[in-house]
Amino acid sequence: MNTKDLLSISDLSPDDIGRLLSDAVELKARGWNNSLSGKTLALVFEKPSLRTRVSFELAMKQLGGEALYLSPAEVGLGKREPVADVARVLSRFVDVIACRTFGHDTLVQLAKYADIPIINALSDLEHPCQALADIMTIYEKKGELKGLNLAYIGDGNNCANSLLLACAMTGINCRLASPEGYLVDKNIFAKAKAYAEDSGAELYSGTDLKTAIRGADVIYTDVWTSMGQEAESEKRLKDFAGFQVNAKLVSLADKDAIIMHPLPAHYGEEVDREILECPQSVIFDQAENRLHAQKAVLRDMLGGLEIGGRH
């Protein structure tokens, strides 16, 4: 990787992404191995999780390593103990930290003071591990990446930011439709445009649903109200009216389009339940691939070699 840490998809190069996807597919096919025997991952979580915690714990276990979960009450990042101190203490005990937090700044501080790799397991700015699993799923279902059309409908949140960057780096045309005031981060979009100049990807971020969805090979949505935004729920429901992924909207996409959602879903808000239950939905393959994409990241970071020398 370009750096010791994975705080953003932009910490990877396009070649890194290609290699990690190849490794993830291989690891998914091979199952359990001992490539990270003797290595330990600390999971430092400020937010609750289903997929993130289970996939990281199992990733280490399936690679022969160990994972240690540290709850908010046990660590108290920046409250009970300064982030800098947590980073330096854990650097003496474990080999890598995956942190699921609110403010992205917490991750930056961890990375600054830790001597070991830091993985962004979700922050308010990005969700790079989700994006890697998403790209892996698209590749599995479509057999290619470059030139595909992905429509993202909804909040320009952390998932949207990472997905946009990943698409731009891999040559996927990414079109995001969000209500005014909820577009993806301007700095992220500018960075994605720079990647797109090299990959040939076409990017759009605006309020026009039809521009985003027309001819899409992949339809992606996410919740309108994320953790920590509950006080805005009523306002967001009004602001996002008309941006639901439903049968009428899906009919404008390619007939073989796949439908994606990082979960958990708020059925009846950003998406109809029937849409995520239809044959085009790949949401549970997408969830499973969190495990395999993270195995590839962990093995890459920790330089794991199996007995016999095979990587």
Tab-separated table of C-alpha atoms in Angstrom:
chain	number	residue	atom	x	y	z
A	1	MET	CA	0.000	0.000	0.000
A	2	ASN	CA	0.977	3.647	-0.394
A	3	THR	CA	1.048	4.090	3.406
A	4	LYS	CA	1.128	1.849	6.454
A	5	ASP	CA	-2.514	2.730	7.169
A	6	LEU	CA	-5.872	2.362	5.411
A	7	LEU	CA	-7.809	5.462	6.455
A	8	SER	CA	-9.127	6.247	2.984
A	9	ILE	CA	-9.515	4.428	-0.310
A	10	SER	CA	-7.014	7.007	-1.581
A	11	ASP	CA	-4.362	5.355	0.612
A	12	LEU	CA	-4.441	2.662	-2.088
A	13	SER	CA	-3.276	2.932	-5.661
A	14	PRO	CA	-5.333	1.479	-8.540
A	15	ASP	CA	-2.769	-1.338	-8.667
A	16	ASP	CA	-3.239	-1.925	-4.923
A	17	ILE	CA	-6.985	-2.279	-5.418
A	18	GLY	CA	-6.506	-4.742	-8.268
A	19	ARG	CA	-4.103	-6.830	-6.209
A	20	LEU	CA	-6.311	-6.794	-3.117
A	21	LEU	CA	-9.345	-7.857	-5.162
A	22	SER	CA	-7.368	-10.704	-6.695
A	23	ASP	CA	-6.176	-11.786	-3.236
A	24	ALA	CA	-9.707	-11.526	-1.814
A	25	VAL	CA	-11.110	-13.779	-4.542
A	26	GLU	CA	-8.296	-16.283	-3.908
A	27	LEU	CA	-8.798	-16.217	-0.138
A	28	LYS	CA	-12.554	-16.673	-0.548
A	29	ALA	CA	-11.952	-19.790	-2.628
A	30	ARG	CA	-9.267	-21.246	-0.338
A	31	GLY	CA	-10.961	-20.734	3.023
A	32	TRP	CA	-9.029	-21.094	6.286
A	33	ASN	CA	-5.225	-20.920	6.386
A	34	ASN	CA	-2.433	-19.988	8.787
A	35	SER	CA	-0.921	-16.971	7.029
A	36	LEU	CA	-1.351	-14.651	10.058
A	37	SER	CA	-0.502	-17.133	12.779
A	38	GLY	CA	0.838	-15.272	15.811
A	39	LYS	CA	-0.677	-11.912	14.744
A	40	THR	CA	-3.273	-9.968	16.744
A	41	LEU	CA	-5.871	-7.383	15.706
A	42	ALA	CA	-7.430	-4.905	18.166
A	43	LEU	CA	-10.965	-3.781	17.314
A	44	VAL	CA	-11.503	-0.342	18.846
A	45	PHE	CA	-15.182	0.512	18.373
A	46	GLU	CA	-17.089	3.666	19.296
A	47	LYS	CA	-20.113	2.562	17.233
A	48	PRO	CA	-22.051	-0.730	17.373
A	49	SER	CA	-21.762	-3.116	14.445
A	50	LEU	CA	-22.870	-6.466	13.037
A	51	ARG	CA	-20.987	-6.975	9.750
A	52	THR	CA	-17.867	-4.995	10.665
A	53	ARG	CA	-17.161	-6.708	13.969
A	54	VAL	CA	-18.009	-10.236	12.836
A	55	SER	CA	-16.138	-9.957	9.536
A	56	PHE	CA	-12.958	-8.587	11.149
A	57	GLU	CA	-12.960	-11.131	13.971
A	58	LEU	CA	-13.550	-14.017	11.581
A	59	ALA	CA	-11.009	-12.645	9.092
A	60	MET	CA	-8.251	-12.900	11.685
A	61	LYS	CA	-9.447	-16.287	12.920
A	62	GLN	CA	-9.630	-17.726	9.389
A	63	LEU	CA	-6.077	-16.481	8.746
A	64	GLY	CA	-4.780	-18.120	11.934
A	65	GLY	CA	-4.537	-14.932	13.992
A	66	GLU	CA	-6.427	-13.483	16.960
A	67	ALA	CA	-8.806	-10.539	17.390
A	68	LEU	CA	-9.495	-8.562	20.565
A	69	TYR	CA	-12.680	-6.461	20.794
A	70	LEU	CA	-12.518	-3.253	22.854
A	71	SER	CA	-15.864	-1.585	23.534
A	72	PRO	CA	-16.444	2.177	23.975
A	73	ALA	CA	-16.754	1.716	27.743
A	74	GLU	CA	-13.391	-0.042	27.959
A	75	VAL	CA	-11.391	2.479	25.939
A	76	GLY	CA	-13.220	5.813	25.952
A	77	LEU	CA	-11.203	7.281	23.084
A	78	GLY	CA	-10.383	10.896	23.811
A	79	LYS	CA	-12.464	10.862	26.996
A	80	ARG	CA	-11.208	8.287	29.464
A	81	GLU	CA	-7.806	8.335	27.782
A	82	PRO	CA	-6.212	10.500	25.058
A	83	VAL	CA	-6.211	9.004	21.568
A	84	ALA	CA	-2.426	9.411	21.406
A	85	ASP	CA	-1.971	7.308	24.537
A	86	VAL	CA	-4.314	4.573	23.319
A	87	ALA	CA	-2.346	4.402	20.062
A	88	ARG	CA	1.010	4.068	21.813
A	89	VAL	CA	-0.211	1.534	24.378
A	90	LEU	CA	-1.880	-0.727	21.819
A	91	SER	CA	1.218	-0.514	19.606
A	92	ARG	CA	3.067	-2.401	22.377
A	93	PHE	CA	0.467	-5.182	22.502
A	94	VAL	CA	-1.034	-5.876	19.063
A	95	ASP	CA	-0.027	-5.879	15.390
A	96	VAL	CA	-2.861	-3.854	13.819
A	97	ILE	CA	-5.843	-1.740	14.925
A	98	ALA	CA	-9.223	-1.485	13.199
A	99	CYS	CA	-11.126	1.508	14.535
A	100	ARG	CA	-14.842	2.218	14.018
A	101	THR	CA	-15.441	5.787	15.100
A	102	PHE	CA	-17.455	8.946	14.611
A	103	GLY	CA	-14.911	11.636	13.771
A	104	HIS	CA	-12.338	10.883	11.076
A	105	ASP	CA	-9.884	12.966	13.065
A	106	THR	CA	-9.723	10.182	15.650
A	107	LEU	CA	-8.277	7.864	13.013
A	108	VAL	CA	-5.769	10.490	11.907
A	109	GLN	CA	-4.600	10.846	15.506
A	110	LEU	CA	-4.348	7.074	15.980
A	111	ALA	CA	-2.275	6.770	12.807
A	112	LYS	CA	-0.007	9.638	13.855
A	113	TYR	CA	0.941	8.095	17.192
A	114	ALA	CA	0.725	4.348	16.473
A	115	ASP	CA	3.718	2.351	15.296
A	116	ILE	CA	1.376	-0.271	13.794
A	117	PRO	CA	-1.132	-0.083	10.909
A	118	ILE	CA	-4.522	1.557	11.472
A	119	ILE	CA	-7.583	0.470	9.471
A	120	ASN	CA	-10.631	2.681	9.084
A	121	ALA	CA	-13.518	0.371	9.995
A	122	LEU	CA	-15.881	3.346	9.460
A	123	SER	CA	-15.712	7.058	10.155
A	124	ASP	CA	-17.975	9.980	9.326
A	125	LEU	CA	-15.870	10.683	6.213
A	126	GLU	CA	-15.139	7.267	4.676
A	127	HIS	CA	-15.813	3.532	4.830
A	128	PRO	CA	-12.981	2.052	2.704
A	129	CYS	CA	-13.474	-1.577	3.767
A	130	GLN	CA	-17.092	-1.430	2.617
A	131	ALA	CA	-16.021	0.003	-0.738
A	132	LEU	CA	-13.495	-2.792	-1.302
A	133	ALA	CA	-16.191	-5.404	-0.613
A	134	ASP	CA	-18.544	-3.532	-2.949
A	135	ILE	CA	-16.049	-3.495	-5.818
A	136	MET	CA	-15.301	-7.185	-5.220
A	137	THR	CA	-19.015	-8.000	-5.414
A	138	ILE	CA	-19.471	-6.016	-8.625
A	139	TYR	CA	-16.531	-7.848	-10.181
A	140	GLU	CA	-17.932	-11.235	-9.138
A	141	LYS	CA	-21.352	-10.469	-10.593
A	142	LYS	CA	-20.329	-8.622	-13.755
A	143	GLY	CA	-16.934	-10.154	-14.570
A	144	GLU	CA	-15.407	-6.721	-15.182
A	145	LEU	CA	-15.205	-3.223	-13.733
A	146	LYS	CA	-13.992	-0.732	-16.322
A	147	GLY	CA	-16.822	0.843	-18.287
A	148	LEU	CA	-19.660	-0.302	-16.019
A	149	ASN	CA	-22.256	2.279	-14.950
A	150	LEU	CA	-23.014	2.580	-11.233
A	151	ALA	CA	-25.896	4.697	-9.943
A	152	TYR	CA	-25.765	5.763	-6.297
A	153	ILE	CA	-29.086	7.121	-5.066
A	154	GLY	CA	-29.300	8.841	-1.688
A	155	ASP	CA	-27.171	10.510	0.940
A	156	GLY	CA	-23.655	11.537	-0.064
A	157	ASN	CA	-22.292	9.930	3.089
A	158	ASN	CA	-19.122	8.062	4.085
A	159	CYS	CA	-20.059	4.995	1.989
A	160	ALA	CA	-20.741	7.211	-1.025
A	161	ASN	CA	-17.388	8.982	-0.610
A	162	SER	CA	-15.364	5.757	-0.538
A	163	LEU	CA	-17.407	4.116	-3.286
A	164	LEU	CA	-16.948	7.151	-5.551
A	165	LEU	CA	-13.170	7.050	-5.104
A	166	ALA	CA	-13.040	3.294	-5.694
A	167	CYS	CA	-15.107	3.606	-8.859
A	168	ALA	CA	-12.954	6.438	-10.182
A	169	MET	CA	-9.796	4.404	-9.566
A	170	THR	CA	-11.113	1.237	-11.243
A	171	GLY	CA	-12.773	2.823	-14.274
A	172	ILE	CA	-16.413	2.427	-13.203
A	173	ASN	CA	-18.640	5.296	-14.348
A	174	CYS	CA	-20.160	6.571	-11.088
A	175	ARG	CA	-23.277	8.753	-11.067
A	176	LEU	CA	-24.547	9.972	-7.698
A	177	ALA	CA	-27.981	11.549	-7.236
A	178	SER	CA	-28.720	13.238	-3.917
A	179	PRO	CA	-30.991	16.061	-2.735
A	180	GLU	CA	-29.473	19.526	-2.630
A	181	GLY	CA	-27.384	19.833	0.512
A	182	TYR	CA	-26.592	16.119	0.664
A	183	LEU	CA	-24.126	15.733	-2.212
A	184	VAL	CA	-20.812	13.942	-1.706
A	185	ASP	CA	-17.941	15.859	-0.127
A	186	LYS	CA	-16.539	18.392	-2.626
A	187	ASN	CA	-12.927	17.540	-1.824
A	188	ILE	CA	-13.653	13.828	-2.296
A	189	PHE	CA	-15.327	14.539	-5.645
A	190	ALA	CA	-12.340	16.623	-6.796
A	191	LYS	CA	-9.969	13.816	-5.809
A	192	ALA	CA	-12.157	11.302	-7.661
A	193	LYS	CA	-12.087	13.479	-10.793
A	194	ALA	CA	-8.292	13.350	-10.746
A	195	TYR	CA	-8.352	9.539	-10.570
A	196	ALA	CA	-10.956	9.433	-13.343
A	197	GLU	CA	-8.626	11.279	-15.699
A	198	ASP	CA	-6.318	8.261	-15.565
A	199	SER	CA	-8.941	5.499	-15.508
A	200	GLY	CA	-11.357	6.999	-18.028
A	201	ALA	CA	-14.299	6.832	-15.594
A	202	GLU	CA	-17.150	9.301	-16.071
A	203	LEU	CA	-18.437	10.917	-12.866
A	204	TYR	CA	-21.600	12.796	-11.968
A	205	SER	CA	-22.795	14.244	-8.668
A	206	GLY	CA	-26.080	16.145	-8.712
A	207	THR	CA	-29.790	16.070	-7.992
A	208	ASP	CA	-31.093	14.512	-11.235
A	209	LEU	CA	-32.287	10.949	-10.568
A	210	LYS	CA	-32.759	10.065	-14.237
A	211	THR	CA	-29.223	11.118	-15.142
A	212	ALA	CA	-27.912	8.788	-12.455
A	213	ILE	CA	-30.109	5.747	-13.028
A	214	ARG	CA	-30.523	5.583	-16.804
A	215	GLY	CA	-28.753	2.475	-18.162
A	216	ALA	CA	-27.116	1.641	-14.824
A	217	ASP	CA	-25.476	-1.778	-14.439
A	218	VAL	CA	-25.334	-1.339	-10.647
A	219	ILE	CA	-27.865	0.435	-8.413
A	220	TYR	CA	-26.632	1.361	-4.938
A	221	THR	CA	-28.381	3.034	-2.041
A	222	ASP	CA	-27.838	3.570	1.682
A	223	VAL	CA	-29.792	4.851	4.673
A	224	TRP	CA	-30.870	8.474	4.711
A	225	THR	CA	-30.151	8.820	8.438
A	226	SER	CA	-26.932	7.269	9.746
A	227	MET	CA	-25.845	6.614	13.342
A	228	GLY	CA	-25.363	9.897	15.147
A	229	GLN	CA	-27.868	11.730	12.900
A	230	GLU	CA	-31.051	10.550	14.617
A	231	ALA	CA	-32.021	14.119	15.597
A	232	GLU	CA	-32.160	14.981	11.870
A	233	SER	CA	-34.380	12.031	10.962
A	234	GLU	CA	-37.632	13.950	10.454
A	235	LYS	CA	-35.973	16.628	8.313
A	236	ARG	CA	-34.113	14.034	6.250
A	237	LEU	CA	-37.299	12.094	5.525
A	238	LYS	CA	-38.753	15.247	3.982
A	239	ASP	CA	-35.591	16.246	2.141
A	240	PHE	CA	-35.129	12.793	0.593
A	241	ALA	CA	-38.732	12.401	-0.577
A	242	GLY	CA	-38.607	11.114	-4.157
A	243	PHE	CA	-35.162	9.501	-3.780
A	244	GLN	CA	-36.403	6.040	-2.816
A	245	VAL	CA	-35.094	3.090	-4.832
A	246	ASN	CA	-38.297	1.350	-5.930
A	247	ALA	CA	-39.573	-0.657	-8.892
A	248	LYS	CA	-40.345	2.455	-10.949
A	249	LEU	CA	-36.800	3.794	-10.539
A	250	VAL	CA	-35.158	0.403	-11.120
A	251	SER	CA	-37.081	0.060	-14.407
A	252	LEU	CA	-34.948	2.891	-15.828
A	253	ALA	CA	-31.717	0.941	-15.274
A	254	ASP	CA	-30.306	-1.902	-17.366
A	255	LYS	CA	-32.550	-4.978	-17.173
A	256	ASP	CA	-29.666	-6.995	-15.693
A	257	ALA	CA	-28.680	-4.359	-13.143
A	258	ILE	CA	-27.680	-5.608	-9.712
A	259	ILE	CA	-28.939	-3.865	-6.577
A	260	MET	CA	-26.654	-3.103	-3.635
A	261	HIS	CA	-26.992	-1.773	-0.083
A	262	PRO	CA	-24.335	-1.885	2.693
A	263	LEU	CA	-26.977	-2.667	5.363
A	264	PRO	CA	-28.667	-2.236	7.724
A	265	ALA	CA	-31.566	-0.981	5.579
A	266	HIS	CA	-34.473	1.214	6.622
A	267	TYR	CA	-37.154	-0.511	4.575
A	268	GLY	CA	-39.799	1.834	3.265
A	269	GLU	CA	-37.431	4.802	3.395
A	270	GLU	CA	-34.428	4.665	1.028
A	271	VAL	CA	-35.600	1.380	-0.516
A	272	ASP	CA	-38.678	-0.823	-0.893
A	273	ARG	CA	-38.309	-4.180	0.868
A	274	GLU	CA	-39.356	-5.975	-2.331
A	275	ILE	CA	-36.393	-4.441	-4.162
A	276	LEU	CA	-33.843	-5.883	-1.744
A	277	GLU	CA	-35.633	-9.257	-1.821
A	278	CYS	CA	-35.735	-9.520	-5.640
A	279	PRO	CA	-33.373	-11.758	-7.696
A	280	GLN	CA	-31.327	-8.714	-8.760
A	281	SER	CA	-30.368	-7.952	-5.160
A	282	VAL	CA	-26.837	-8.993	-4.147
A	283	ILE	CA	-26.860	-7.484	-0.668
A	284	PHE	CA	-25.966	-10.667	1.196
A	285	ASP	CA	-23.115	-11.547	-1.180
A	286	GLN	CA	-21.975	-7.964	-0.619
A	287	ALA	CA	-22.128	-8.455	3.163
A	288	GLU	CA	-20.178	-11.731	2.974
A	289	ASN	CA	-17.461	-10.122	0.897
A	290	ARG	CA	-16.619	-7.795	3.775
A	291	LEU	CA	-14.923	-10.858	5.304
A	292	HIS	CA	-12.866	-11.730	2.253
A	293	ALA	CA	-11.852	-8.173	1.308
A	294	GLN	CA	-10.670	-7.546	4.873
A	295	LYS	CA	-8.715	-10.783	4.912
A	296	ALA	CA	-6.828	-9.501	1.867
A	297	VAL	CA	-6.162	-6.131	3.544
A	298	LEU	CA	-4.965	-7.705	6.795
A	299	ARG	CA	-2.682	-10.169	5.051
A	300	ASP	CA	-1.227	-7.412	2.885
A	301	MET	CA	-0.591	-5.140	5.869
A	302	LEU	CA	0.952	-7.800	8.063
A	303	GLY	CA	2.957	-9.532	5.355
A	304	GLY	CA	1.477	-12.909	6.177
A	305	LEU	CA	3.113	-16.011	4.728
A	306	GLU	CA	1.803	-19.500	5.147
A	307	ILE	CA	4.094	-22.295	6.236
A	308	GLY	CA	5.777	-23.312	3.027
A	309	GLY	CA	6.110	-19.692	1.878
A	310	ARG	CA	2.917	-19.333	-0.170
A	311	HIS	CA	1.341	-15.862	0.147
